Tab-separated table of C-alpha atoms in Angstrom:
chain	number	residue	atom	x	y	z
Y	26	UNK	CA	197.133	28.235	131.562
Y	27	UNK	CA	197.877	25.229	129.295
Y	28	UNK	CA	196.418	23.159	132.950
Y	29	UNK	CA	193.332	25.278	133.269
Y	30	UNK	CA	192.497	24.890	129.527
Y	31	UNK	CA	193.262	20.844	130.209
Y	32	UNK	CA	190.855	20.868	133.114
Y	33	UNK	CA	188.023	22.898	131.318
Y	34	UNK	CA	188.530	20.814	127.901
Y	35	UNK	CA	187.841	17.362	130.644
Y	36	UNK	CA	184.985	18.461	131.833
Y	37	UNK	CA	183.520	19.703	128.214
Y	38	UNK	CA	184.174	16.107	127.277
Y	39	UNK	CA	182.790	14.076	130.525
Y	40	UNK	CA	179.333	17.023	130.186
Y	41	UNK	CA	178.881	17.841	133.408
Y	42	UNK	CA	176.366	20.222	132.680
Y	43	UNK	CA	172.917	19.827	133.822
Y	44	UNK	CA	171.395	19.676	130.245
Y	45	UNK	CA	172.284	16.157	130.532
Y	46	UNK	CA	170.602	13.180	132.454
Y	47	UNK	CA	173.130	11.341	135.179
Y	48	UNK	CA	172.976	8.263	132.652
Y	49	UNK	CA	173.919	10.247	129.937
Y	50	UNK	CA	177.112	11.351	132.135
Y	51	UNK	CA	178.211	7.968	133.131
Y	52	UNK	CA	177.624	7.068	129.508
Y	53	UNK	CA	179.914	9.623	128.534
Y	54	UNK	CA	182.571	9.049	131.129
Y	55	UNK	CA	182.617	5.145	130.303
Y	56	UNK	CA	183.037	6.116	126.614
Y	57	UNK	CA	185.821	8.297	127.527
Y	58	UNK	CA	187.839	5.762	128.933
Y	59	UNK	CA	186.497	2.889	126.998
Y	60	UNK	CA	188.635	4.859	124.391
Y	61	UNK	CA	191.817	5.668	126.345
Y	62	UNK	CA	191.734	1.586	126.497
Y	63	UNK	CA	191.420	0.910	123.252
Y	64	UNK	CA	193.798	3.006	122.179
Y	65	UNK	CA	196.318	1.987	124.709
Y	66	UNK	CA	195.322	-1.824	123.877
Y	67	UNK	CA	196.012	-0.205	120.162
Y	68	UNK	CA	199.551	0.819	121.044
Y	69	UNK	CA	200.234	-2.246	123.204
Y	70	UNK	CA	199.420	-4.738	119.920
Y	71	UNK	CA	201.409	-2.978	117.564
Y	72	UNK	CA	204.415	-3.057	119.285
Y	73	UNK	CA	203.537	-7.293	120.441
Y	74	UNK	CA	203.383	-7.879	116.874
Y	75	UNK	CA	199.979	-9.098	117.292
Y	76	UNK	CA	198.401	-8.161	114.314
Y	77	UNK	CA	195.113	-10.005	114.493
Y	78	UNK	CA	193.811	-8.615	117.291
Y	79	UNK	CA	195.354	-4.742	116.279
Y	80	UNK	CA	192.432	-5.464	113.527
Y	81	UNK	CA	189.943	-6.619	115.649
Y	82	UNK	CA	190.110	-2.780	117.761
Y	83	UNK	CA	190.808	-0.404	115.333
Y	84	UNK	CA	186.597	-0.677	113.790
Y	85	UNK	CA	185.707	-1.403	117.873
Y	86	UNK	CA	186.970	1.671	118.347
Y	87	UNK	CA	186.200	3.688	115.881
Y	88	UNK	CA	182.479	2.072	116.351
Y	89	UNK	CA	182.893	3.527	120.716
Y	90	UNK	CA	183.727	6.831	119.314
Y	91	UNK	CA	180.796	6.735	117.153
Y	92	UNK	CA	178.285	5.505	119.689
Y	93	UNK	CA	180.067	8.275	122.113
Y	94	UNK	CA	179.304	11.014	119.562
Y	95	UNK	CA	175.626	9.743	119.453
Y	96	UNK	CA	174.998	10.047	122.585
Y	97	UNK	CA	177.232	13.354	123.633
Y	98	UNK	CA	175.784	15.558	120.531
Y	99	UNK	CA	172.624	13.570	119.263
Y	100	UNK	CA	171.190	13.263	122.110
Y	101	UNK	CA	170.694	9.877	120.851
Y	102	UNK	CA	172.026	7.806	124.362
Y	103	UNK	CA	169.433	4.127	123.666
Y	104	UNK	CA	171.425	4.246	119.942
Y	105	UNK	CA	174.937	4.958	122.065
Y	106	UNK	CA	174.425	2.110	124.672
Y	107	UNK	CA	173.294	-0.326	121.748
Y	108	UNK	CA	176.613	0.500	120.140
Y	109	UNK	CA	178.666	0.219	123.249
Y	110	UNK	CA	176.558	-3.313	124.108
Y	111	UNK	CA	177.051	-4.855	121.128
Y	112	UNK	CA	180.245	-3.774	119.764
Y	113	UNK	CA	181.606	-4.679	123.394
Y	114	UNK	CA	180.032	-8.653	122.438
Y	115	UNK	CA	181.636	-8.585	119.366
Y	116	UNK	CA	184.560	-7.752	120.161
Y	117	UNK	CA	184.994	-10.008	123.063
Y	118	UNK	CA	184.402	-12.590	120.785
Y	119	UNK	CA	187.006	-12.087	118.476
Y	120	UNK	CA	189.085	-11.731	121.467
Y	121	UNK	CA	188.541	-14.812	122.593
Y	122	UNK	CA	189.084	-16.454	119.757
Y	123	UNK	CA	192.695	-14.524	119.078
Y	124	UNK	CA	193.793	-15.271	122.629
Y	125	UNK	CA	194.278	-18.432	123.758
Y	126	UNK	CA	190.357	-18.442	124.187
Y	127	UNK	CA	189.525	-19.685	127.914
Y	128	UNK	CA	193.209	-19.535	128.650
Y	129	UNK	CA	193.313	-16.286	127.920
Y	130	UNK	CA	192.818	-12.887	129.440
Y	131	UNK	CA	189.673	-11.751	127.593
Y	132	UNK	CA	187.342	-13.282	130.375
Y	133	UNK	CA	188.621	-10.557	132.889
Y	134	UNK	CA	187.731	-7.964	129.922
Y	135	UNK	CA	184.524	-9.435	129.859
Y	136	UNK	CA	183.483	-9.523	132.821
Y	137	UNK	CA	184.277	-6.078	133.385
Y	138	UNK	CA	182.355	-4.713	130.262
Y	139	UNK	CA	179.275	-6.431	131.725
Y	140	UNK	CA	179.479	-4.752	134.656
Y	141	UNK	CA	179.477	-0.960	132.823
Y	142	UNK	CA	176.806	-2.272	130.460
Y	143	UNK	CA	174.976	-2.984	133.902
Y	144	UNK	CA	175.867	0.072	135.122
Y	145	UNK	CA	173.761	2.077	131.794
Y	146	UNK	CA	171.250	-0.111	130.428
Y	147	UNK	CA	167.671	0.441	131.828
Y	148	UNK	CA	165.984	-1.814	134.088
Y	149	UNK	CA	164.109	-3.680	131.774
Y	150	UNK	CA	166.782	-4.462	129.769
Y	151	UNK	CA	169.520	-6.072	132.280
Y	152	UNK	CA	168.093	-9.526	132.169
Y	153	UNK	CA	168.667	-9.731	128.157
Y	154	UNK	CA	172.234	-9.123	128.084
Y	155	UNK	CA	172.660	-10.756	131.395
Y	156	UNK	CA	171.216	-13.756	129.139
Y	157	UNK	CA	173.024	-12.480	125.930
Y	158	UNK	CA	176.194	-12.667	128.799
Y	159	UNK	CA	175.613	-16.016	129.016
Y	160	UNK	CA	174.714	-17.190	125.837
Y	161	UNK	CA	178.329	-15.918	124.129
Y	162	UNK	CA	180.568	-17.293	127.635
Y	163	UNK	CA	178.959	-20.421	127.103
Y	164	UNK	CA	178.753	-21.137	122.981
Y	165	UNK	CA	182.267	-20.150	123.319
Y	166	UNK	CA	183.364	-22.572	125.667
Y	167	UNK	CA	181.300	-25.660	123.745
Y	168	UNK	CA	183.680	-24.557	121.424
Y	169	UNK	CA	187.129	-24.219	122.879
Y	170	UNK	CA	186.169	-27.996	124.824
Y	171	UNK	CA	184.854	-29.609	120.727
Y	172	UNK	CA	187.681	-28.197	118.806
Y	173	UNK	CA	190.890	-27.134	121.283
Y	174	UNK	CA	193.587	-27.284	118.634
Y	175	UNK	CA	191.849	-24.140	116.694
Y	176	UNK	CA	192.337	-21.501	120.120
Y	177	UNK	CA	195.679	-22.584	121.137
Y	178	UNK	CA	199.306	-21.134	119.939
Y	179	UNK	CA	198.066	-17.285	118.996
Y	180	UNK	CA	200.959	-15.890	121.171
Y	181	UNK	CA	204.547	-15.189	119.472
Y	182	UNK	CA	205.733	-15.930	122.965
Y	183	UNK	CA	205.011	-16.720	126.774
Y	184	UNK	CA	206.351	-13.501	127.914
Y	185	UNK	CA	204.174	-11.739	124.719
Y	186	UNK	CA	201.415	-13.467	126.222
Y	187	UNK	CA	201.711	-13.181	129.890
Y	188	UNK	CA	202.268	-8.918	128.781
Y	189	UNK	CA	199.358	-9.210	127.362
Y	190	UNK	CA	197.177	-10.771	130.583
Y	191	UNK	CA	199.017	-8.463	132.594
Y	192	UNK	CA	198.759	-5.431	129.756
Y	193	UNK	CA	194.686	-6.090	129.887
Y	194	UNK	CA	194.655	-6.556	133.965
Y	195	UNK	CA	196.181	-3.432	134.861
Y	196	UNK	CA	193.425	-1.639	132.206
Y	197	UNK	CA	190.906	-3.982	133.591
Y	198	UNK	CA	190.949	-2.409	137.095
Y	199	UNK	CA	191.595	1.013	136.167
Y	200	UNK	CA	188.610	0.664	134.072
Y	201	UNK	CA	186.630	-0.383	137.416
Y	202	UNK	CA	187.979	2.312	139.789
Y	203	UNK	CA	187.443	4.648	137.451
Y	204	UNK	CA	183.524	3.432	137.038
Y	205	UNK	CA	183.178	3.437	140.837
Y	206	UNK	CA	184.509	6.796	141.311
Y	207	UNK	CA	182.331	8.201	138.235
Y	208	UNK	CA	179.164	6.534	140.080
Y	209	UNK	CA	180.017	7.708	142.964
Y	210	UNK	CA	180.701	11.334	142.329
Y	211	UNK	CA	177.481	11.749	140.393
Y	212	UNK	CA	175.527	10.166	142.802
Y	213	UNK	CA	177.197	12.644	145.297
Y	214	UNK	CA	176.309	15.192	142.660
Y	215	UNK	CA	172.755	14.297	142.726
Y	216	UNK	CA	172.293	13.707	146.267
Y	217	UNK	CA	173.238	17.758	147.126
Y	218	UNK	CA	170.618	18.995	144.493
Y	219	UNK	CA	168.002	16.570	145.578
Y	220	UNK	CA	168.761	18.045	148.812
Y	221	UNK	CA	169.446	21.370	147.472
Y	222	UNK	CA	165.684	21.526	146.347
Y	223	UNK	CA	164.305	19.837	148.847
Y	224	UNK	CA	165.417	23.128	150.831
Y	225	UNK	CA	164.039	25.341	148.729
Y	226	UNK	CA	160.879	24.087	148.537
Y	227	UNK	CA	160.742	23.058	152.387
Y	228	UNK	CA	160.941	26.973	152.098
Y	229	UNK	CA	158.267	27.823	149.814
Y	230	UNK	CA	156.065	25.756	151.383
Y	231	UNK	CA	157.335	27.638	154.361
Y	232	UNK	CA	156.491	31.315	152.729
Y	233	UNK	CA	153.741	29.667	151.108
Y	234	UNK	CA	151.707	28.789	154.955
Y	235	UNK	CA	152.853	31.835	156.730
Y	236	UNK	CA	151.361	34.111	153.156
Y	237	UNK	CA	147.987	32.143	153.922
Y	238	UNK	CA	148.093	33.211	157.390
Y	239	UNK	CA	148.744	36.370	156.546
Y	240	UNK	CA	145.144	36.118	153.918
Y	241	UNK	CA	143.263	34.510	157.159
Y	242	UNK	CA	143.725	37.080	159.642
Y	243	UNK	CA	145.244	40.654	158.145
Y	244	UNK	CA	142.905	40.860	155.324
Y	245	UNK	CA	139.583	38.505	157.074
Y	246	UNK	CA	140.336	40.632	160.073
Y	247	UNK	CA	139.839	44.376	158.814
Y	248	UNK	CA	136.648	43.113	156.649
Y	249	UNK	CA	134.975	41.576	159.697
Y	250	UNK	CA	135.113	44.399	161.025
Y	251	UNK	CA	134.084	47.213	158.394
Y	252	UNK	CA	130.902	44.304	158.637
Y	253	UNK	CA	130.476	44.923	162.282
Y	254	UNK	CA	131.068	48.976	161.601
Y	255	UNK	CA	128.019	48.039	158.506
Y	256	UNK	CA	125.540	46.605	160.795
Y	257	UNK	CA	126.098	48.214	163.841
Y	258	UNK	CA	125.229	51.465	161.183
Y	259	UNK	CA	121.588	49.985	160.231
Y	260	UNK	CA	120.294	48.300	162.644
Y	261	UNK	CA	121.364	51.086	165.454
Y	262	UNK	CA	120.584	54.433	165.959
Y	263	UNK	CA	123.762	56.172	165.881
Y	264	UNK	CA	123.940	59.782	167.254
Y	265	UNK	CA	126.359	62.496	165.369
Y	266	UNK	CA	129.820	61.088	167.776
Y	267	UNK	CA	129.035	58.196	167.488
Y	268	UNK	CA	128.358	58.123	163.253
Y	269	UNK	CA	131.666	60.422	162.977
Y	270	UNK	CA	133.756	57.188	165.178
Y	271	UNK	CA	131.945	54.690	162.924
Y	272	UNK	CA	133.825	56.461	159.741
Y	273	UNK	CA	136.742	57.089	160.971
Y	274	UNK	CA	137.038	53.447	162.247
Y	275	UNK	CA	135.700	52.386	158.812
Y	276	UNK	CA	138.454	54.491	157.264
Y	277	UNK	CA	141.478	53.208	158.970
Y	278	UNK	CA	140.199	49.929	158.426
Y	279	UNK	CA	139.770	50.374	154.643
Y	280	UNK	CA	143.069	52.312	154.725
Y	281	UNK	CA	145.463	49.292	156.251
Y	282	UNK	CA	143.424	46.868	153.543
Y	283	UNK	CA	144.305	48.621	150.764
Y	284	UNK	CA	147.936	48.635	151.600
Y	285	UNK	CA	147.858	45.338	152.539
Y	286	UNK	CA	146.389	44.168	149.446
Y	287	UNK	CA	148.472	46.613	147.274
Y	288	UNK	CA	151.490	44.426	149.158
Y	289	UNK	CA	149.779	41.320	148.722
Y	290	UNK	CA	149.368	41.962	145.427
Y	291	UNK	CA	153.077	43.324	144.389
Y	292	UNK	CA	154.481	40.158	146.512
Y	293	UNK	CA	152.695	37.875	144.150
Y	294	UNK	CA	153.304	39.251	141.233
Y	295	UNK	CA	157.095	39.583	141.944
Y	296	UNK	CA	156.768	35.193	142.799
Y	297	UNK	CA	154.621	34.165	139.940
Y	298	UNK	CA	156.221	36.336	137.138
Y	299	UNK	CA	159.224	37.266	138.569
Y	300	UNK	CA	160.720	40.982	139.446
Y	301	UNK	CA	160.910	43.043	136.592
Y	302	UNK	CA	163.569	46.329	136.918
Y	303	UNK	CA	163.892	49.674	136.030
Y	304	UNK	CA	167.058	51.084	136.956
Y	305	UNK	CA	167.649	54.820	136.346
Y	306	UNK	CA	168.997	57.531	137.423
Y	307	UNK	CA	166.502	59.586	139.331
Y	308	UNK	CA	166.001	62.986	141.752
Y	309	UNK	CA	165.703	61.474	145.323
Y	310	UNK	CA	164.032	64.550	147.019
Y	311	UNK	CA	161.725	64.852	143.317
Y	312	UNK	CA	160.747	61.031	143.603
Y	313	UNK	CA	159.462	60.369	147.103
Y	314	UNK	CA	157.755	64.473	146.678
Y	315	UNK	CA	154.348	62.657	147.177
Y	316	UNK	CA	155.056	59.651	149.428
Y	317	UNK	CA	156.392	62.133	152.100
Y	318	UNK	CA	153.400	64.091	151.351
Y	319	UNK	CA	151.153	61.761	151.955
Y	320	UNK	CA	152.858	60.209	154.685
Y	321	UNK	CA	153.180	63.523	156.736
Y	322	UNK	CA	149.140	63.801	156.267
Y	323	UNK	CA	149.091	60.242	157.984
Y	324	UNK	CA	151.504	61.369	160.169
Y	325	UNK	CA	149.448	64.389	161.904
Y	326	UNK	CA	146.737	62.659	162.345
Y	327	UNK	CA	149.449	60.938	165.579
Y	328	UNK	CA	150.975	63.841	165.558
Y	329	UNK	CA	154.182	63.009	164.766
Y	330	UNK	CA	156.315	64.486	163.042
Y	331	UNK	CA	158.260	63.600	159.625
Y	332	UNK	CA	161.750	65.746	159.156
Y	333	UNK	CA	163.691	65.604	155.916
Y	334	UNK	CA	167.106	65.923	155.007
Y	335	UNK	CA	167.722	65.794	151.343
Y	336	UNK	CA	170.438	67.383	148.799
Y	337	UNK	CA	168.114	68.601	145.911
Y	338	UNK	CA	170.950	67.676	143.368
Y	339	UNK	CA	171.015	64.149	145.063
Y	340	UNK	CA	170.764	60.943	142.674
Y	341	UNK	CA	170.991	57.535	142.471
Y	342	UNK	CA	170.470	54.483	140.511
Y	343	UNK	CA	166.753	52.790	141.034
Y	344	UNK	CA	163.767	51.904	139.761
Y	345	UNK	CA	161.114	54.795	140.242
Y	346	UNK	CA	158.431	52.361	142.072
Y	347	UNK	CA	160.500	50.051	143.265
Y	348	UNK	CA	162.020	53.339	145.403
Y	349	UNK	CA	158.135	54.488	146.135
Y	350	UNK	CA	157.553	51.409	147.336
Y	351	UNK	CA	160.198	50.612	149.876
Y	352	UNK	CA	160.216	54.353	150.886
Y	353	UNK	CA	156.727	53.854	151.133
Y	354	UNK	CA	156.209	51.007	153.927
Y	355	UNK	CA	159.093	52.400	155.928
Y	356	UNK	CA	157.335	55.368	156.965
Y	357	UNK	CA	154.100	52.791	157.416
Y	358	UNK	CA	156.135	51.011	160.051
Y	359	UNK	CA	158.397	54.138	161.772
Y	360	UNK	CA	154.496	56.086	161.994
Y	361	UNK	CA	152.577	52.566	163.228
Y	362	UNK	CA	155.751	51.808	165.763
Y	363	UNK	CA	156.035	55.806	166.898
Y	364	UNK	CA	153.818	57.019	169.861
Y	365	UNK	CA	152.199	60.769	170.067
Y	366	UNK	CA	154.241	63.748	170.137
Y	367	UNK	CA	157.661	61.357	168.385
Y	368	UNK	CA	159.900	62.344	165.529
Y	369	UNK	CA	160.886	60.493	162.133
Y	370	UNK	CA	163.728	61.563	159.984
Y	371	UNK	CA	165.065	60.963	156.225
Y	372	UNK	CA	168.650	62.171	155.869
Y	373	UNK	CA	169.944	61.047	152.422
Y	374	UNK	CA	174.174	61.517	151.821
Y	375	UNK	CA	176.662	60.651	149.162
Y	376	UNK	CA	179.665	58.443	150.334
Y	377	UNK	CA	182.603	59.851	150.524
Y	378	UNK	CA	184.150	58.522	146.873
Y	379	UNK	CA	180.553	59.635	144.965
Y	380	UNK	CA	179.579	55.422	144.450
Y	381	UNK	CA	177.131	54.721	146.163
Y	382	UNK	CA	173.538	57.230	148.131
Y	383	UNK	CA	172.475	56.476	151.500
Y	384	UNK	CA	169.287	56.655	153.480
Y	385	UNK	CA	168.317	56.542	157.114
Y	386	UNK	CA	164.818	56.948	158.377
Y	387	UNK	CA	164.989	56.597	161.650
Y	388	UNK	CA	162.189	56.886	164.423
Y	389	UNK	CA	161.844	57.506	168.392
Y	390	UNK	CA	159.200	54.390	169.137
Y	391	UNK	CA	159.529	51.724	170.520
Y	392	UNK	CA	162.340	49.643	168.821
Y	393	UNK	CA	162.478	45.903	168.140
Y	394	UNK	CA	164.177	43.400	170.025
Y	395	UNK	CA	167.558	41.874	169.443
Y	396	UNK	CA	165.908	38.441	168.696
Y	397	UNK	CA	163.387	39.772	165.989
Y	398	UNK	CA	166.199	41.880	163.923
Y	399	UNK	CA	167.601	38.244	162.016
Y	400	UNK	CA	164.359	37.799	161.147
Y	401	UNK	CA	162.423	40.854	160.191
Y	402	UNK	CA	162.591	41.042	156.811
Y	403	UNK	CA	161.357	37.584	156.254
Y	404	UNK	CA	157.653	35.872	156.130
Y	405	UNK	CA	158.401	34.177	159.238
Y	406	UNK	CA	158.478	37.213	161.200
Y	407	UNK	CA	155.704	37.841	163.160
Y	408	UNK	CA	153.781	41.033	163.121
Y	409	UNK	CA	152.674	43.149	165.782
Y	410	UNK	CA	150.731	45.932	166.618
Y	411	UNK	CA	151.347	49.471	166.394
Y	412	UNK	CA	151.272	52.117	169.369
Y	413	UNK	CA	147.856	53.324	168.504
Y	414	UNK	CA	146.841	49.323	168.349
Y	415	UNK	CA	147.392	49.939	164.083
Y	416	UNK	CA	147.827	46.061	162.297
Y	417	UNK	CA	150.365	45.166	161.201
Y	418	UNK	CA	151.345	44.946	157.141
Y	419	UNK	CA	152.599	41.560	157.201
Y	420	UNK	CA	154.656	42.460	153.872
Y	421	UNK	CA	155.995	44.943	154.083
Y	422	UNK	CA	159.508	44.824	155.037
Y	423	UNK	CA	159.279	41.581	153.001
Y	424	UNK	CA	158.787	43.541	150.007
Y	425	UNK	CA	161.951	46.714	151.015
Y	426	UNK	CA	164.243	43.552	151.147
Y	427	UNK	CA	163.479	42.368	147.772
Y	428	UNK	CA	163.452	45.602	145.615
Y	429	UNK	CA	166.125	46.507	147.431
Y	430	UNK	CA	168.233	42.987	146.347
Y	431	UNK	CA	166.249	43.481	143.057
Y	432	UNK	CA	167.894	46.696	142.621
Y	433	UNK	CA	171.358	46.045	143.217
Y	434	UNK	CA	171.054	47.959	146.122
Y	435	UNK	CA	170.913	46.695	150.911
Y	436	UNK	CA	168.831	47.425	153.738
Y	437	UNK	CA	170.110	47.313	156.911
Y	438	UNK	CA	167.657	47.399	160.491
Y	439	UNK	CA	169.465	49.137	164.003
Y	440	UNK	CA	167.331	49.241	166.818
Y	441	UNK	CA	166.906	49.984	170.521
Y	442	UNK	CA	164.278	48.427	172.332
Y	443	UNK	CA	162.197	51.515	173.974
Y	444	UNK	CA	164.567	53.757	171.904
Y	445	UNK	CA	163.767	53.977	168.405
Y	446	UNK	CA	165.010	52.062	165.043
Y	447	UNK	CA	166.618	53.258	162.409
Y	448	UNK	CA	166.879	51.726	158.634
Y	449	UNK	CA	169.317	52.147	155.803
Y	450	UNK	CA	168.802	51.998	152.233
Y	451	UNK	CA	172.700	51.778	150.213
Y	452	UNK	CA	171.974	52.815	146.709
Y	453	UNK	CA	174.516	53.277	143.770
Y	454	UNK	CA	174.712	56.695	142.630
């Protein structure tokens, strides 16, 4: 339990949440590692009796903690980096003057500090801090060159001097390792996010292209047919039988166009506004009663029989409007691909444990080839013509899949080419 808490605390301190930029996350990790380094240095200086370095490092530790706080909790990354840069340069100056100057380990620490600073500061500021680094080092070298006696003998013994060098070198090595690992991890994380967004964008563009294809073909085609029928009736004297045939054609095209527009508007609304679902307990037989009456009338025109086996008392959890749209589109498909004299069955039953309700809509139609089943519920699926050359609706099955998912349901297809198809809908009871 304690290891889990520690892991969560570490993640919180490093702030892996998406709310912070890559630069912020790198700065927070650097501050955390620097605080560990400074606190370790405070302990070492205290045990080694280096009181002068102890009094220098203590305020620097407080300044570093303040810089981290400003960035992590106040969102002031620029201020945090500025404090980090100023205190780092000031700390090096004092450390150089109090640890044997050029003969001490200060230069290696300063080089590590500069590497960290270059990883955090904006690109435009890098030349500035490089000039500051050179100016500070040159100035300190000049001072020691002209005042060599002022920077000697600051350690109590040769042993303490070597121990300090080894300690600081080891911490610097660990510091560079932490920085490189952090940069690598953050880079890989950002790359993964970019690849994920790129894949989503590619999928979105593919869906958009498919939608435009539907609009260009499925919507324009019936409008052209309607226009042709009207021009024919205006410029040609038609017999009564021909007029009836034209009217039937117009009715067929307008019905198809109406179905397409209904699906198109539903899909567009779901994509732009998101899907808003109102789940409630409803009686299945009562909810789809009107839809069944309309589809029986449509099926009768092809001499297709629709049989149902739905217990009157069966209840399920669904959005009524979405449920009706799903059933309507599946029945449209069944009627479209079932030849004259065929049979469509709707069978509903509860699971043995009573937790789910399953609806099976089966037909004796032409079936679906196995290589098309995997893509049948996406926009990449190709439109086909029905047994009476009815045009495809395009978005119908896509909507069925989306609406079933949002209702916490499931849709599944089984089909045998030449024998028919079975769509299975599963809803929570």
